[in-house]
Coordinates of C-alpha atoms in Angstrom, one line a residue:
Chain A
X1 CA -22.1 -22.6 12.2
X2 CA -18.8 -23.6 10.8
X3 CA -20.3 -26.4 9.1
X4 CA -22.9 -26.2 6.6
X5 CA -22.4 -23.2 4.0
X6 CA -26.6 -23.3 3.1
X7 CA -28.0 -20.5 0.9
X8 CA -30.9 -20.3 2.6
X9 CA -29.8 -17.0 4.1
X10 CA -29.4 -15.7 0.6
X11 CA -33.1 -16.9 -0.6
X12 CA -34.8 -13.8 -1.9
X13 CA -32.3 -11.6 -2.0
X14 CA -30.7 -9.4 -5.2
X15 CA -27.7 -12.4 -5.7
X16 CA -24.5 -11.8 -8.3
X17 CA -23.8 -15.1 -10.1
X18 CA -20.6 -15.9 -11.9
X19 CA -21.1 -18.9 -14.3
X20 CA -18.0 -21.5 -15.3
X21 CA -18.4 -20.1 -18.9
X22 CA -17.3 -16.4 -17.3
X23 CA -20.8 -14.2 -17.1
X24 CA -22.4 -12.2 -14.8
X25 CA -25.7 -12.5 -14.0
X26 CA -27.9 -10.8 -11.4
X27 CA -31.2 -11.8 -9.7
X28 CA -33.1 -12.8 -6.9
X29 CA -32.9 -16.3 -5.2
X30 CA -35.6 -18.1 -5.4
X31 CA -34.5 -21.5 -4.0
X32 CA -31.5 -23.8 -4.8
X33 CA -30.8 -27.5 -3.7
X34 CA -27.7 -29.7 -1.7
X35 CA -26.4 -29.6 -5.2
X36 CA -26.1 -25.9 -5.2
X37 CA -28.5 -25.6 -8.9
X38 CA -30.8 -22.6 -8.1
X39 CA -33.4 -20.5 -9.4
X40 CA -32.9 -16.6 -10.1
X41 CA -36.0 -15.0 -10.9
X42 CA -36.1 -11.1 -12.5
X43 CA -32.5 -11.7 -14.0
X44 CA -30.2 -9.8 -16.2
X45 CA -26.9 -10.1 -17.8
X46 CA -24.0 -7.9 -17.4
X47 CA -22.1 -8.2 -20.0
X48 CA -18.3 -6.1 -19.6
X49 CA -16.6 -4.9 -22.6
X50 CA -13.3 -2.8 -23.0
X51 CA -14.9 -0.8 -25.4
X52 CA -18.7 0.0 -24.1
X53 CA -20.5 0.3 -21.0
X54 CA -21.9 -2.7 -19.0
X55 CA -24.7 -4.1 -20.6
X56 CA -27.5 -5.9 -19.7
X57 CA -29.9 -7.7 -20.9
X58 CA -32.7 -8.9 -19.1
X59 CA -33.4 -13.0 -18.5
X60 CA -36.1 -12.9 -16.4
X61 CA -36.6 -16.7 -14.5
X62 CA -33.5 -18.5 -14.5
X63 CA -32.8 -22.3 -13.7
X64 CA -28.7 -22.6 -13.0
X65 CA -27.1 -25.8 -13.0
X66 CA -24.9 -26.4 -10.1
X67 CA -22.0 -27.0 -12.5
X68 CA -22.1 -24.1 -14.3
X69 CA -21.5 -22.2 -11.3
X70 CA -18.6 -20.6 -10.2
X71 CA -19.4 -17.6 -7.4
X72 CA -22.5 -16.6 -5.5
X73 CA -22.3 -13.0 -4.3
X74 CA -24.9 -11.1 -1.9
X75 CA -25.4 -7.7 -3.5
X76 CA -25.3 -4.6 -1.6
X77 CA -28.2 -3.0 -3.6
X78 CA -26.4 0.7 -1.9
X79 CA -23.0 -0.1 -3.3
X80 CA -24.5 -0.9 -6.6
X81 CA -26.7 2.0 -6.6
X82 CA -23.6 4.2 -6.4
X83 CA -21.5 2.7 -8.9
X84 CA -21.4 4.3 -13.1
X85 CA -22.3 1.4 -15.1
X86 CA -21.8 3.1 -18.2
X87 CA -18.3 4.2 -17.5
X88 CA -17.1 0.9 -16.1
X89 CA -14.7 -0.6 -18.7
X90 CA -13.2 -4.7 -18.2
X91 CA -12.5 -7.6 -20.2
X92 CA -15.3 -10.4 -20.0
X93 CA -14.3 -12.8 -17.2
X94 CA -12.2 -16.1 -18.1
X95 CA -14.5 -19.2 -18.4
X96 CA -12.9 -21.6 -15.1
X97 CA -10.3 -23.9 -16.8
X98 CA -10.1 -27.3 -14.1
Chain B
X1 CA -12.2 -35.3 5.7
X2 CA -8.6 -34.2 6.8
X3 CA -9.2 -30.1 4.7
X4 CA -13.1 -29.9 5.4
X5 CA -11.9 -30.6 9.5
X6 CA -8.8 -27.5 9.0
X7 CA -10.9 -25.0 7.4
X8 CA -13.6 -25.4 9.9
X9 CA -10.7 -24.3 12.5
X10 CA -9.2 -21.5 10.0
X11 CA -12.3 -19.7 10.5
X12 CA -13.1 -16.3 11.5
X13 CA -9.3 -16.1 9.1
X14 CA -8.1 -13.9 6.3
X15 CA -8.0 -15.8 3.2
X16 CA -7.3 -15.6 -0.5
X17 CA -9.2 -17.7 -2.2
X18 CA -7.9 -18.1 -6.1
X19 CA -10.3 -19.7 -8.8
X20 CA -9.4 -21.0 -11.4
X21 CA -11.0 -18.6 -13.3
X22 CA -8.0 -16.3 -12.6
X23 CA -10.0 -14.2 -10.3
X24 CA -9.0 -13.5 -6.5
X25 CA -10.7 -12.7 -4.0
X26 CA -10.3 -11.7 -0.2
X27 CA -12.5 -12.0 2.8
X28 CA -12.6 -13.5 6.1
X29 CA -13.4 -17.6 6.1
X30 CA -16.8 -17.9 7.5
X31 CA -18.0 -21.0 6.7
X32 CA -16.9 -24.2 4.7
X33 CA -18.8 -27.3 4.1
X34 CA -18.1 -31.2 3.2
X35 CA -17.7 -30.1 -0.8
X36 CA -15.2 -27.2 0.5
X37 CA -17.3 -24.6 -0.9
X38 CA -16.4 -21.4 1.0
X39 CA -18.3 -18.7 2.4
X40 CA -16.4 -15.3 2.3
X41 CA -17.0 -12.5 4.4
X42 CA -16.6 -8.6 3.6
X43 CA -14.9 -9.6 0.2
X44 CA -12.5 -7.7 -1.5
X45 CA -11.6 -8.5 -5.2
X46 CA -8.0 -8.5 -5.6
X47 CA -7.7 -6.3 -8.3
X48 CA -10.5 -4.5 -8.8
X49 CA -9.4 -2.8 -11.5
X50 CA -9.4 -5.9 -14.2
X51 CA -12.2 -7.5 -12.5
X52 CA -14.9 -4.4 -11.4
X53 CA -17.9 -7.9 -11.9
X54 CA -18.0 -8.3 -8.0
X55 CA -17.4 -4.8 -7.0
X56 CA -20.5 -4.5 -5.1
X57 CA -20.6 -8.2 -3.3
X58 CA -19.6 -7.5 -0.2
X59 CA -20.1 -11.6 1.1
X60 CA -19.8 -14.3 -1.4
X61 CA -20.4 -18.5 -1.9
X62 CA -18.0 -19.8 -3.8
X63 CA -17.9 -23.6 -5.5
X64 CA -15.7 -25.9 -4.2
X65 CA -15.1 -27.4 -7.5
X66 CA -13.7 -24.0 -9.0
X67 CA -11.5 -23.5 -6.5
X68 CA -7.8 -23.5 -7.7
X69 CA -6.1 -22.0 -4.8
X70 CA -6.9 -20.7 -1.0
X71 CA -4.3 -18.2 0.2
X72 CA -3.3 -18.2 4.3
X73 CA -2.0 -16.6 6.5
X74 CA 1.5 -17.8 7.2
X75 CA 0.9 -18.2 11.0
X76 CA -2.0 -19.1 11.0
X77 CA -0.8 -22.7 9.6
X78 CA 0.4 -25.3 12.1
X79 CA 2.4 -26.6 9.6
X80 CA 3.3 -29.8 11.9
X81 CA 0.7 -30.6 13.0
X82 CA -1.2 -30.5 9.2
X83 CA 2.0 -32.6 8.5
X84 CA 1.5 -35.4 11.3
X85 CA -2.2 -35.6 10.7
X86 CA -1.6 -35.4 6.7
X87 CA 0.1 -38.5 7.5
X88 CA -2.0 -40.5 9.5
X89 CA -4.8 -40.0 6.6
X90 CA -2.5 -41.0 3.9
X91 CA -1.4 -43.9 6.1
X92 CA -5.2 -44.8 6.9
X93 CA -6.0 -45.1 3.0

């Protein structure tokens, strides 16, 4: 359906969220609303750096407010498992500038 | 409404969405909504070395407010039709 981009299909799936301040948070989508506020369970933040591999900070149950949300990606667990995070080097994402 | 209708007609085309944080994501336009939120399938980040943050993501939802540009295939656009529609919309408003 081309007229609704609901997040229903992603509920109970592991998603990767890119927030407007440039953070990458991974967790299980538990709920959302029309405004795209989301509830993320078992979440952790992936911190990218140019000096060392990816760090994971455990966060737990989070509500992310809609105005801070940039991208919600469906995480492919097989692909994710094949990545070696200790080898990844990258600049952190830039914050969104309107 | 104009661009919402326009994007609905573009569903199925390959587009590149450039975000306001400089990230660019290429994918097939799956759906769009009234806020111009975009759902893309088969996504690949354009500069994968610079932005490995989405390597394991193949489908994504992009919030409309975060989009800077939507790059379209040049032959996927009927410029005259769009021009006419925009003129009508401007007149109506």
